[in-house]
Short mmCIF file of C-alpha atoms and ligand atoms in Angstrom, two decimals:
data_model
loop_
_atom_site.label_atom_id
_atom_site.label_comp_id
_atom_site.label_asym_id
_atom_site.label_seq_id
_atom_site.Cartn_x
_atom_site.Cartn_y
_atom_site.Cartn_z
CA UNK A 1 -22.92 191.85 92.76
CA UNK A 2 -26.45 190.10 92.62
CA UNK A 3 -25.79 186.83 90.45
CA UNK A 4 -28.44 185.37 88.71
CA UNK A 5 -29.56 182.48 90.85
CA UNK A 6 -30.24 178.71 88.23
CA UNK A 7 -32.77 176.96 89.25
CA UNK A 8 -34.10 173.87 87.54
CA UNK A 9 -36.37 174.99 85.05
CA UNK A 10 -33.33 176.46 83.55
CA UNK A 11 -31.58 173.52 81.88
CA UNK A 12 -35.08 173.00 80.44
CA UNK A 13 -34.13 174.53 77.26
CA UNK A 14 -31.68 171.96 75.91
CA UNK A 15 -31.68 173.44 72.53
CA UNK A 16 -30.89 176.34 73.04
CA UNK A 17 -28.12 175.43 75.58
CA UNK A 18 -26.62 173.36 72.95
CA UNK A 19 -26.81 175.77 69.72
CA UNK A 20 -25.26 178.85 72.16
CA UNK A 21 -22.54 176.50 73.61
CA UNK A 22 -21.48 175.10 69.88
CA UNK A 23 -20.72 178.84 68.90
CA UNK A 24 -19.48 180.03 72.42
CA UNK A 25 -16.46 176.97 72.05
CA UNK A 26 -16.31 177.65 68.57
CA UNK A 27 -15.00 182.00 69.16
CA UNK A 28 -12.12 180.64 71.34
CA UNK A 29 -10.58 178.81 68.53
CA UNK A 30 -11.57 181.69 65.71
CA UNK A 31 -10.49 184.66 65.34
CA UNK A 32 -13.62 187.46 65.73
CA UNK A 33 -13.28 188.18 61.88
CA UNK A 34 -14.83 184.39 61.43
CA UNK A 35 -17.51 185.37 63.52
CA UNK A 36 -18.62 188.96 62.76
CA UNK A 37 -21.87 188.04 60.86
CA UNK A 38 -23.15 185.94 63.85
CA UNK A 39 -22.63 189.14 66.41
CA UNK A 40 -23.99 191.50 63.79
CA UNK A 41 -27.32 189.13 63.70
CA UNK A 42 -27.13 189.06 67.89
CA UNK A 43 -26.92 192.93 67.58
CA UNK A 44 -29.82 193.59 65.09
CA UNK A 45 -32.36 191.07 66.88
CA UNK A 46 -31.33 192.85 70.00
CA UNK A 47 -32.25 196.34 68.53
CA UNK A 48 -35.10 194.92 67.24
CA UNK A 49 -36.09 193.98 70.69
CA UNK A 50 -35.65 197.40 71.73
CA UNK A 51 -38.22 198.35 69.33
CA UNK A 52 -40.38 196.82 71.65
CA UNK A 53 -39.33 199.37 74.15
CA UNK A 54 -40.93 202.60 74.83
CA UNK A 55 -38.40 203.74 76.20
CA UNK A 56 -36.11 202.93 73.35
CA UNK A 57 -38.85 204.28 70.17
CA UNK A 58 -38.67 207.29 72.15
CA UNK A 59 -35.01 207.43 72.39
CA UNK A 60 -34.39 205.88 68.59
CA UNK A 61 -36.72 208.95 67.27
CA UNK A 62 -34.89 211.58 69.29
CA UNK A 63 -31.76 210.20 67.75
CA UNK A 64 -33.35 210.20 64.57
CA UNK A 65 -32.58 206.99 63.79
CA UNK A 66 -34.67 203.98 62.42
CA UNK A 67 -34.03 200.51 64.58
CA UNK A 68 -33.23 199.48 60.82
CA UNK A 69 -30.46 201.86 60.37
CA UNK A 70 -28.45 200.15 63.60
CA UNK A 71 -26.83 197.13 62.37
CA UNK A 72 -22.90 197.06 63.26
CA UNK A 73 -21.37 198.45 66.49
CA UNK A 74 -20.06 201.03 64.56
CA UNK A 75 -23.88 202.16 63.36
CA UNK A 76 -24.59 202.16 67.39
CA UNK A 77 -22.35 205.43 67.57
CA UNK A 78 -25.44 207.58 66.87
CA UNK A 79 -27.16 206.34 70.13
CA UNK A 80 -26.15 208.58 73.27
CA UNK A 81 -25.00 206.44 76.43
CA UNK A 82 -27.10 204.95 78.47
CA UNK A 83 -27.02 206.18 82.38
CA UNK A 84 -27.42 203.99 84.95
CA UNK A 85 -30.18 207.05 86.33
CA UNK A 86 -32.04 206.90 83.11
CA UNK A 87 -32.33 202.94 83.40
CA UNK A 88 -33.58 203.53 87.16
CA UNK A 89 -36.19 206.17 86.28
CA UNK A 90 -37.49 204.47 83.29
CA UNK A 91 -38.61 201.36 84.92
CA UNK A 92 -40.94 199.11 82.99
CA UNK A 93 -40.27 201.78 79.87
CA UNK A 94 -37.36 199.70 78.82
CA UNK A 95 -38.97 196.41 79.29
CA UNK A 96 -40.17 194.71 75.88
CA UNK A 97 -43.76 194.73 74.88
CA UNK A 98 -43.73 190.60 74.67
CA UNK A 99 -41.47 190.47 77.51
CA UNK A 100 -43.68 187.74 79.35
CA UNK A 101 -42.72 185.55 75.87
CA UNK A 102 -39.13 185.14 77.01
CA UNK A 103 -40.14 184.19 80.26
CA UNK A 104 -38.65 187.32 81.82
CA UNK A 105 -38.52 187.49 85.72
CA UNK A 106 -37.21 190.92 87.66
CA UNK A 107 -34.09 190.94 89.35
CA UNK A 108 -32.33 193.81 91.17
CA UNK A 109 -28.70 194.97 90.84
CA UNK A 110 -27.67 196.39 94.08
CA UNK A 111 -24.93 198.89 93.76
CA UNK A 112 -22.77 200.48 96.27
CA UNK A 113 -24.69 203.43 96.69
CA UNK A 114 -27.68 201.40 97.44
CA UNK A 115 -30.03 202.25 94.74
CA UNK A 116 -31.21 199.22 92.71
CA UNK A 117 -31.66 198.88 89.78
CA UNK A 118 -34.81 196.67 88.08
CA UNK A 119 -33.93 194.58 85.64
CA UNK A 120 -35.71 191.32 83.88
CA UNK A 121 -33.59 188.38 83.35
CA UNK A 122 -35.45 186.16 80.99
CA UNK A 123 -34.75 182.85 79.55
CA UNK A 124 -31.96 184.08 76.78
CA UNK A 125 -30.28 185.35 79.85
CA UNK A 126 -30.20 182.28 81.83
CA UNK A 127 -28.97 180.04 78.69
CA UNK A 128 -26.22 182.80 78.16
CA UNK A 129 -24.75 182.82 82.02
CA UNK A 130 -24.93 179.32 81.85
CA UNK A 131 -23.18 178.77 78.63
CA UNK A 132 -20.67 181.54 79.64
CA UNK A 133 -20.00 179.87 82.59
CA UNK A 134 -19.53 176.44 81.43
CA UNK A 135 -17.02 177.96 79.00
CA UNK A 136 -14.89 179.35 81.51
CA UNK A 137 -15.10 177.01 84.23
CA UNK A 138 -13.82 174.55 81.19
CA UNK A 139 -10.74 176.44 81.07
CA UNK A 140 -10.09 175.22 84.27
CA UNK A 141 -10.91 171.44 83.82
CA UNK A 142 -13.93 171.95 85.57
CA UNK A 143 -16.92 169.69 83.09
CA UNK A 144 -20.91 169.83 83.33
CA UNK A 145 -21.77 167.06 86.28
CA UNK A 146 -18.49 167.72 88.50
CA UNK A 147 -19.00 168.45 91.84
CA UNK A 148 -18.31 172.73 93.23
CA UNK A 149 -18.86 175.00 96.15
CA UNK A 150 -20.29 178.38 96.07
CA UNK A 151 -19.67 181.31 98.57
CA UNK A 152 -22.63 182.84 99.55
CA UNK A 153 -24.80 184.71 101.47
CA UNK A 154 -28.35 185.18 99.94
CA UNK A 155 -29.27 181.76 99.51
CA UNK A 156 -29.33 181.02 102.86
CA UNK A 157 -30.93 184.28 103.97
CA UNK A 158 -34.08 183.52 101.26
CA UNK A 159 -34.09 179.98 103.04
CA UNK A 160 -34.43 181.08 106.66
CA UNK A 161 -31.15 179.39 107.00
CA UNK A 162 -29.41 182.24 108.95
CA UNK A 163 -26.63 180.74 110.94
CA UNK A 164 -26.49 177.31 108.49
CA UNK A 165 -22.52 176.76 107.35
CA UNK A 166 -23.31 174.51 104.15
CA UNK A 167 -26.08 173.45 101.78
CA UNK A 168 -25.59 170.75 99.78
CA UNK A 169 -27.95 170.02 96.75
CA UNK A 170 -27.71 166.92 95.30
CA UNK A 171 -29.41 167.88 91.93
CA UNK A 172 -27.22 170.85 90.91
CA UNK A 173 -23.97 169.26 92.46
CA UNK A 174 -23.18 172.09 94.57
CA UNK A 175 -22.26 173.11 98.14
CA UNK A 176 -22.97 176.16 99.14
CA UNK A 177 -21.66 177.57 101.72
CA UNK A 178 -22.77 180.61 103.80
CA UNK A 179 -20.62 183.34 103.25
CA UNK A 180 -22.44 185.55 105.82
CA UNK A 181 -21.76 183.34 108.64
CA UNK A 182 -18.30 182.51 108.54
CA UNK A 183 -16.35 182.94 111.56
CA UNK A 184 -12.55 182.29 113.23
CA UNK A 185 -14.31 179.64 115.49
CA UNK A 186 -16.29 177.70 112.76
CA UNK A 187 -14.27 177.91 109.51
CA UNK A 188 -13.07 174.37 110.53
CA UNK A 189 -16.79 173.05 109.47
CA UNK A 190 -16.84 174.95 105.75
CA UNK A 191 -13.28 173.08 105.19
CA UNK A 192 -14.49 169.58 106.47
CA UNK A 193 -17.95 170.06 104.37
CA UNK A 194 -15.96 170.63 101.06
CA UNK A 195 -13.61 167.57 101.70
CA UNK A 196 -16.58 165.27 103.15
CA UNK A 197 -18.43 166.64 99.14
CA UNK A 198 -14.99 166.10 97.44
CA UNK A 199 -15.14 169.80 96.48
CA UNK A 200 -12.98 170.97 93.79
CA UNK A 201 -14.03 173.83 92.40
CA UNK A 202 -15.06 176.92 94.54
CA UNK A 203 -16.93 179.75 93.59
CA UNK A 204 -17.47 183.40 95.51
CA UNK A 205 -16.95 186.89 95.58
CA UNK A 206 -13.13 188.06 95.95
CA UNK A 207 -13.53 189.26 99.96
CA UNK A 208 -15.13 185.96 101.14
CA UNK A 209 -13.25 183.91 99.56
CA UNK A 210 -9.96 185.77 100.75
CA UNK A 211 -11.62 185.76 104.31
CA UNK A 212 -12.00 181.62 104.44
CA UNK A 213 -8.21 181.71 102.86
CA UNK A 214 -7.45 184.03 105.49
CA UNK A 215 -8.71 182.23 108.51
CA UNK A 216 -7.83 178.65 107.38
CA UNK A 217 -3.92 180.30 107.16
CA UNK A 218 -4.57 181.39 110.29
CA UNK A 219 -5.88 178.80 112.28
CA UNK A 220 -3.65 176.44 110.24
CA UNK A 221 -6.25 174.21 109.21
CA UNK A 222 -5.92 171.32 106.28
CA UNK A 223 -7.99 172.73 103.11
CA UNK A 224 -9.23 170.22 100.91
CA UNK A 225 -7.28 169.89 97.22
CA UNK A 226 -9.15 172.41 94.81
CA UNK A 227 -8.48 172.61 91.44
CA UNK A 228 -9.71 176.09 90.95
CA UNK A 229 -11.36 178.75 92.46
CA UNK A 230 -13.24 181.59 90.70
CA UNK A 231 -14.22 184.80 92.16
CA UNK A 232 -16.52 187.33 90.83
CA UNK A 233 -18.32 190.04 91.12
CA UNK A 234 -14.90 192.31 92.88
CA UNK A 235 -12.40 194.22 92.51
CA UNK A 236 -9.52 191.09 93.23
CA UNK A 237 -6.11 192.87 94.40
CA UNK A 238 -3.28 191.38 93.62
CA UNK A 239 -2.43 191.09 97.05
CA UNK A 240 -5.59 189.45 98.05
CA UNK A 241 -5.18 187.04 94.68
CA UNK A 242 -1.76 185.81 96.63
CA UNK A 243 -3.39 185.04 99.90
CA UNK A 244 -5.89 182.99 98.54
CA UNK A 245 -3.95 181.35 95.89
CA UNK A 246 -1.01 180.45 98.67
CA UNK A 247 -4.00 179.40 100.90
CA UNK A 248 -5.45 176.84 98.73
CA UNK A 249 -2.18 175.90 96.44
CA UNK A 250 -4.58 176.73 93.35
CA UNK A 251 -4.92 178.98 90.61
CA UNK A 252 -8.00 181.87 91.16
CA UNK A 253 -9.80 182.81 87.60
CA UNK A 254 -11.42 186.25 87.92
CA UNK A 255 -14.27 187.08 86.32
CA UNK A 256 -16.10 190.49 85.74
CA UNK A 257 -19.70 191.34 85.15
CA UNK A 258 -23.23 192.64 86.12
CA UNK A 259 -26.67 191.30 86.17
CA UNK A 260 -27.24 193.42 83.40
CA UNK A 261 -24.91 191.38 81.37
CA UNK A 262 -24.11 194.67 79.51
CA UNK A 263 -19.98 193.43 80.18
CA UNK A 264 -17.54 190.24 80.38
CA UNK A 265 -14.39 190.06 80.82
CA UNK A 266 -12.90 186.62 82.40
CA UNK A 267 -9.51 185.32 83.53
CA UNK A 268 -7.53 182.53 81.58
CA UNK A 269 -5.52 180.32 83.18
CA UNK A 270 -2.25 182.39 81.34
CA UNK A 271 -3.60 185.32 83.74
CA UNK A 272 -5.02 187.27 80.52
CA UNK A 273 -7.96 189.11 81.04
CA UNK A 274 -10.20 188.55 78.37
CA UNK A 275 -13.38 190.46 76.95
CA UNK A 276 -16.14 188.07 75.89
CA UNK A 277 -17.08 189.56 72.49
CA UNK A 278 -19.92 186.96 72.06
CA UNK A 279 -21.23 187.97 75.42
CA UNK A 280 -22.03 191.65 75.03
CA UNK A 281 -20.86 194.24 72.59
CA UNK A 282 -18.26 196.35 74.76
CA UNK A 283 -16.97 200.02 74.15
CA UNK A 284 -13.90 201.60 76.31
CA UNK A 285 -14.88 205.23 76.56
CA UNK A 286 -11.74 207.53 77.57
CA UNK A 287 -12.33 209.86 81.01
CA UNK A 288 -10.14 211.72 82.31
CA UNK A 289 -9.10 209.79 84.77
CA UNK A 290 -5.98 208.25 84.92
CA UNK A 291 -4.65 205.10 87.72
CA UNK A 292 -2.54 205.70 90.32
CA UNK A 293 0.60 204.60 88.53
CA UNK A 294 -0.66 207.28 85.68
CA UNK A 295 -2.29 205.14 82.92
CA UNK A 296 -5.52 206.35 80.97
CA UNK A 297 -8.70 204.64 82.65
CA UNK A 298 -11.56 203.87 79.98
CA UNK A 299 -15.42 203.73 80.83
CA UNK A 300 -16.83 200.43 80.21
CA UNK A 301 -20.18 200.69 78.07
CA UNK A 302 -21.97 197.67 76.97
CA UNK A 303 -24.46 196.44 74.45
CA UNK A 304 -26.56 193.40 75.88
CA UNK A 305 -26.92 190.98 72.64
CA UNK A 306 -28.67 188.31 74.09
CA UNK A 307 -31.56 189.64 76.51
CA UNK A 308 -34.75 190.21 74.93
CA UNK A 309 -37.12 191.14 77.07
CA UNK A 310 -34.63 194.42 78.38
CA UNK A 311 -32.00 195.29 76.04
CA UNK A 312 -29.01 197.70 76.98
CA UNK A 313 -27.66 200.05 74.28
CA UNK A 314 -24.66 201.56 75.05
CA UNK A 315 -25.01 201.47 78.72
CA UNK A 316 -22.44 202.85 80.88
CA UNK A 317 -21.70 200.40 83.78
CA UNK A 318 -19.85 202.76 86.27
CA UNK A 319 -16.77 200.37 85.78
CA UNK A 320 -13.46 201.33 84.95
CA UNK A 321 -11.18 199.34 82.66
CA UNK A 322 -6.87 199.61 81.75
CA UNK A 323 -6.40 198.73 78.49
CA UNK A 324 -3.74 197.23 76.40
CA UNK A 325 -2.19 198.09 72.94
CA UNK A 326 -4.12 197.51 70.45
CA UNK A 327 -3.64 193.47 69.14
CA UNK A 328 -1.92 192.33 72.11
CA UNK A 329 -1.92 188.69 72.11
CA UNK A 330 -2.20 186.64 75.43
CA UNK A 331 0.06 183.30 75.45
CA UNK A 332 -3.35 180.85 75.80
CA UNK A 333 -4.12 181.23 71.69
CA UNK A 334 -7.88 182.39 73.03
CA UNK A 335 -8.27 185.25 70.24
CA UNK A 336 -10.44 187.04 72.34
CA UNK A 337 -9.45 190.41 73.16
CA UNK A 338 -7.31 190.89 75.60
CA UNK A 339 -7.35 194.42 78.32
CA UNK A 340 -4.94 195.27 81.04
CA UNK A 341 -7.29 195.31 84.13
CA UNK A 342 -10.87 195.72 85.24
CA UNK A 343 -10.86 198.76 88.05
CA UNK A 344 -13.55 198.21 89.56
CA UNK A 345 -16.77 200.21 90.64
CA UNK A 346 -16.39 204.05 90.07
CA UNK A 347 -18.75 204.61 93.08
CA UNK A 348 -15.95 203.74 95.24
CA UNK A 349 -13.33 205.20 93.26
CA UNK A 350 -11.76 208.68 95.08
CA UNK A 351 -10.60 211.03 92.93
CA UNK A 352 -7.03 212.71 93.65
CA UNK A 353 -6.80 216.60 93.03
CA UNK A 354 -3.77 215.51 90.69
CA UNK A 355 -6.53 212.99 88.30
CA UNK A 356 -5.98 209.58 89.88
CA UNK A 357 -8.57 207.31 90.68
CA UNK A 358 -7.91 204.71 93.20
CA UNK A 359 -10.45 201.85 93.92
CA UNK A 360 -8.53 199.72 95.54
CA UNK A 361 -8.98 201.49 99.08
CA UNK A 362 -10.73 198.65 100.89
CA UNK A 363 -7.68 197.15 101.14
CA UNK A 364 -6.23 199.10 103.89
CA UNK A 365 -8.36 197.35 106.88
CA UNK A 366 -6.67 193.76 105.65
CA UNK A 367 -3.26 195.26 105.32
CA UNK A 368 -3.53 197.25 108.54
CA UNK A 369 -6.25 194.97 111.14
CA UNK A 370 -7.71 196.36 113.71
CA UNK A 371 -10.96 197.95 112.74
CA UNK A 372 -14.45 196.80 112.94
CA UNK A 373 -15.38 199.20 109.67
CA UNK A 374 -14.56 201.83 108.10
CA UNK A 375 -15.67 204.53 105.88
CA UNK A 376 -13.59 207.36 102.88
CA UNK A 377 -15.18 210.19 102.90
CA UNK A 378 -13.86 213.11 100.43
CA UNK A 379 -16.16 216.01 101.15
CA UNK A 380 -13.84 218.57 99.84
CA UNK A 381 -11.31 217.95 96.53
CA UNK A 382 -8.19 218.28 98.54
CA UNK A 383 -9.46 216.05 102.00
CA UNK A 384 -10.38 212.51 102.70
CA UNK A 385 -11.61 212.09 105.92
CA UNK A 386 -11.59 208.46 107.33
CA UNK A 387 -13.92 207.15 109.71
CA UNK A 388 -12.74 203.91 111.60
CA UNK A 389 -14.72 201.66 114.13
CA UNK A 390 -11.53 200.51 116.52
CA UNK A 391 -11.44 197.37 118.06
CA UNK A 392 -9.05 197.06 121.15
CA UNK A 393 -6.11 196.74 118.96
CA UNK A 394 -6.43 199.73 117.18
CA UNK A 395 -3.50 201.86 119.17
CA UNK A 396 -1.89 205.09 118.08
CA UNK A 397 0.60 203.10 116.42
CA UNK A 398 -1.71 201.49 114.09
CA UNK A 399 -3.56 204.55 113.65
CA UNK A 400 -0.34 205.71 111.95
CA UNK A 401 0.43 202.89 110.22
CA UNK A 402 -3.17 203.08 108.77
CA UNK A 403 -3.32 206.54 107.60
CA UNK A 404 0.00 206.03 105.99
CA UNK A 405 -0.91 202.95 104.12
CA UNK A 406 -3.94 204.81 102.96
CA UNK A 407 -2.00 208.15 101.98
CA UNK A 408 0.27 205.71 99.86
CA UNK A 409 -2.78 204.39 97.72
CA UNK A 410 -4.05 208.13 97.45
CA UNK A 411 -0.27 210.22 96.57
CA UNK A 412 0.67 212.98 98.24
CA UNK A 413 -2.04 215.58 96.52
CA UNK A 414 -4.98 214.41 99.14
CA UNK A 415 -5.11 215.24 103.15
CA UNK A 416 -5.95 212.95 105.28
CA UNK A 417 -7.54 212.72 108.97
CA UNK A 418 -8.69 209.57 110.65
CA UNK A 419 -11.59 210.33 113.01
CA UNK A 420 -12.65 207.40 115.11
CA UNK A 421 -16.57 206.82 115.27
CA UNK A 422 -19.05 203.97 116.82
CA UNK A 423 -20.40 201.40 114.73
CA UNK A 424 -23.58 203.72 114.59
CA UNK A 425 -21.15 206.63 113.45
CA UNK A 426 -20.99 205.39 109.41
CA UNK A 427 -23.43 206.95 107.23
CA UNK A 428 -25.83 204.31 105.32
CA UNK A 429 -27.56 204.30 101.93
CA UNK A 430 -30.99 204.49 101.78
CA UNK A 431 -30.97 200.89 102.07
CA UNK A 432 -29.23 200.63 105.11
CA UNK A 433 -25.93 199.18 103.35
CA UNK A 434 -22.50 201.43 104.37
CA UNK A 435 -20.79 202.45 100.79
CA UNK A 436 -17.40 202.09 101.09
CA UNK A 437 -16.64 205.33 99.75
CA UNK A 438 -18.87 208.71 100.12
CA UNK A 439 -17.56 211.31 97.50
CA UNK A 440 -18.67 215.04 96.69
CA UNK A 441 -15.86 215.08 93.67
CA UNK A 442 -17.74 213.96 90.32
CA UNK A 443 -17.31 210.46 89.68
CA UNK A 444 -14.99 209.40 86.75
CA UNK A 445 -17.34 208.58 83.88
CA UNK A 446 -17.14 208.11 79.92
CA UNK A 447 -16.47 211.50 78.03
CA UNK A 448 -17.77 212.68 74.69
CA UNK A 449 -15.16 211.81 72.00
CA UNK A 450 -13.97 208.80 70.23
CA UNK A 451 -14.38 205.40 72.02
CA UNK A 452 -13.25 201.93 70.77
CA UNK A 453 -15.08 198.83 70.50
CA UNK A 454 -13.59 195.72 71.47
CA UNK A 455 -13.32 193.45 68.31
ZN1 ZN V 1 -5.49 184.03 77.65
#
């Protein structure tokens, strides 16, 4: 996932930091009830905001409703979702009319099937990712000034810094670190740049993150004593979670959301996942898909409340979400509500002809090594067809061993064949990224009927 990238000129508006972060610490001492009337106001400035959408009038008057009429998350009910298709073709219809007021700038949400999404991140944005952030980086002992190290690829790429291993900038406090060029033979020189900073806090997507825990296990290297780490932006696997945390002898806090800031949900350190109600408005939408251990998987929609230059109403974010019953408490006293599990991307989900949807497939290359990619493609109901790129190591044996682990994640309903293929033989998106998963069987998505809100 894209994040949005801080720059100075973001901690420029001290007020507002301040006024957003006074409320944010006060919701994880109150219970929602204490603060309903300051998310109803969030909600009707954002609708208001969407009256300065064409897109939205248009949409508002075929609903036949007045922006006037939408004031609780209940009212939003008479609103139809919000595809992710309808956001792509409407373009600049769903930006604001005073959009250049909030400062807006465009960003792009990538997406596994490789068509982005425009979307402008204005100033509102960047005080509510940083305020968000600060929160749950807190939970962690992590405070505003202490040093971190961030995982990633893009900011060396926009530098012309290809091949560069770390970053470090003085003014922010951070190291970054170039996820894109980490290797066996060099992972010794991201370790010794995060002791030389006195990292403690590190920051990335689940799969680099498990990659550098990975190879430092493997070459046996010293890691430097972290505090925390927090990954975002994937699906984390429990499995994956253990091989970092054993790694780095320190707790990982997930976190889940998009560039649209349409959804939140974030780890606490009691391992409760928790939906950030004073984030974005969120709605679990049954499908009728179901995990592979048979419980009910719920659409996640979101309401943006803070964006005002492109607000979201009832968008469905092609994410998947297990919840939990209804006032389940989580042992850290945070009275945010709690849900089971985020399930990651639907786009590469497979769907089993007996209803399950697995997303967890791209584990089987870490469980089973020996291929230089790989790619699931269902192009029937009843068969998956794997493509693998072998390396040396990948010998009948392991061929087994893969297809079995596979079939294990799938059931027994779906047939599998493993075809072996060049590195030329996956099939790209149009923007030259391999998805993961390439699917004929209709992806799981939010059905008509009656949804929940999170409190
Ligand atoms: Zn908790």
């Amino acid at each position: 996932m894209p994040e949005i990238e801080f720059s100075l000129r973001d901690f420029c508006h001290p007020v507002a930091i301040a006024r957003l972060g006074r409320a944010f610490t006060r919701h994880l001492h109150e219970p929602h009830e204490a603060w309903q009337a300051w998310r109803d106001a969030r909600l009707c400035e954002t609708v208001a905001a969407a009256g300065r959408c064409p897109f939205w009038r248009e949409r508002f008057a075929a609903a036949g409703v007045a922006p006037s009429n939408l004031r609780t998350a209940a009212d939003l009910r008479r609103l139809p979702l919000l595809r992710k298709e309808e956001v792509r073709a409407g373009g600049a219809a769903l930006h604001a009319d005073d959009a250049e007021r909030h400062r807006a700038r465009p960003s792009f949400t990538s997406g596994t099937t490789g068509h982005p999404v425009p979307f402008l991140v204005d100033r509102h944005a960047r005080v509510l990712e940083f305020v968000y952030y600060r929160r749950h980086w807190g939970l962690a002992g992590f405070r505003l000034g202490q040093r971190f190290a961030q995982l990633n690829a893009q900011h060396f790429l926009r530098r012309g810094m290809g091949e560069r291993v770390a970053h470090w900038q003085p003014h922010l406090r951070r190291l970054m670190l170039n996820s894109a060029a980490l290797r066996r033979d060099n992972v010794h020189d991201y370790l010794a740049a995060m002791r030389a900073h006195r990292i403690r806090f590190l920051k990335g997507l689940a799969s680099p993150l498990f990659w550098l825990a990975e190879l430092a296990t493997e070459r046996q290297l010293p890691v430097p004593p972290l505090a925390a780490l927090f990954s975002t932006g994937e699906n984390l696997v429990p499995a994956r979670r253990a091989r970092i945390e054993h790694a780095f002898a320190a707790r990982v806090l997930d976190s889940y959301g998009l560039l649209e800031q349409a959804a939140s949900i974030f780890e606490c350190p009691a391992g409760g996942q928790h939906v950030n109600s004073d984030y974005a408005l969120h709605e679990f939408v049954p499908t009728e898909f179901r995990t592979p251990d048979g419980s009910p998987l719920h659409a996640i929609v979101g309401t943006t409340l803070h964006n005002r230059s492109m607000p979201l109403l009832r968008y469905d974010v092609g994410d998947l979400v297990e919840l939990l019953p209804a006032g389940a408490r989580c042992r850290c006293a945070i009275p945010l509500p709690l849900v089971k599990a985020v399930h990651g991307r639907t786009e590469d989900a497979v769907v089993t002809p007996d209803g399950r949807c697995v997303t967890a497939l791209f584990v089987v290359p870490d469980e089973v090594p020996g291929v230089a990619g790989v790619q699931f493609l269902q192009d029937d109901p009843l068969h998956l067809r794997i493509r693998v790129v072998p390396t040396a190591e990948f010998d009948a044996a392991r061929e087994r061993e893969f297809i079995a682990f596979a079939q294990q994640l799938v059931g027994p309903a779906l047939r599998i064949t493993l075809e072996r293929v060049a590195a030329d033989g996956l099939k790209r998106g149009p923007t030259g990224k391999v998805p993961l998963v390439l699917s004929v069987v209709p992806r799981a998505r939010a059905v008509a009927g009656g949804s929940e809100f999170a409190p």
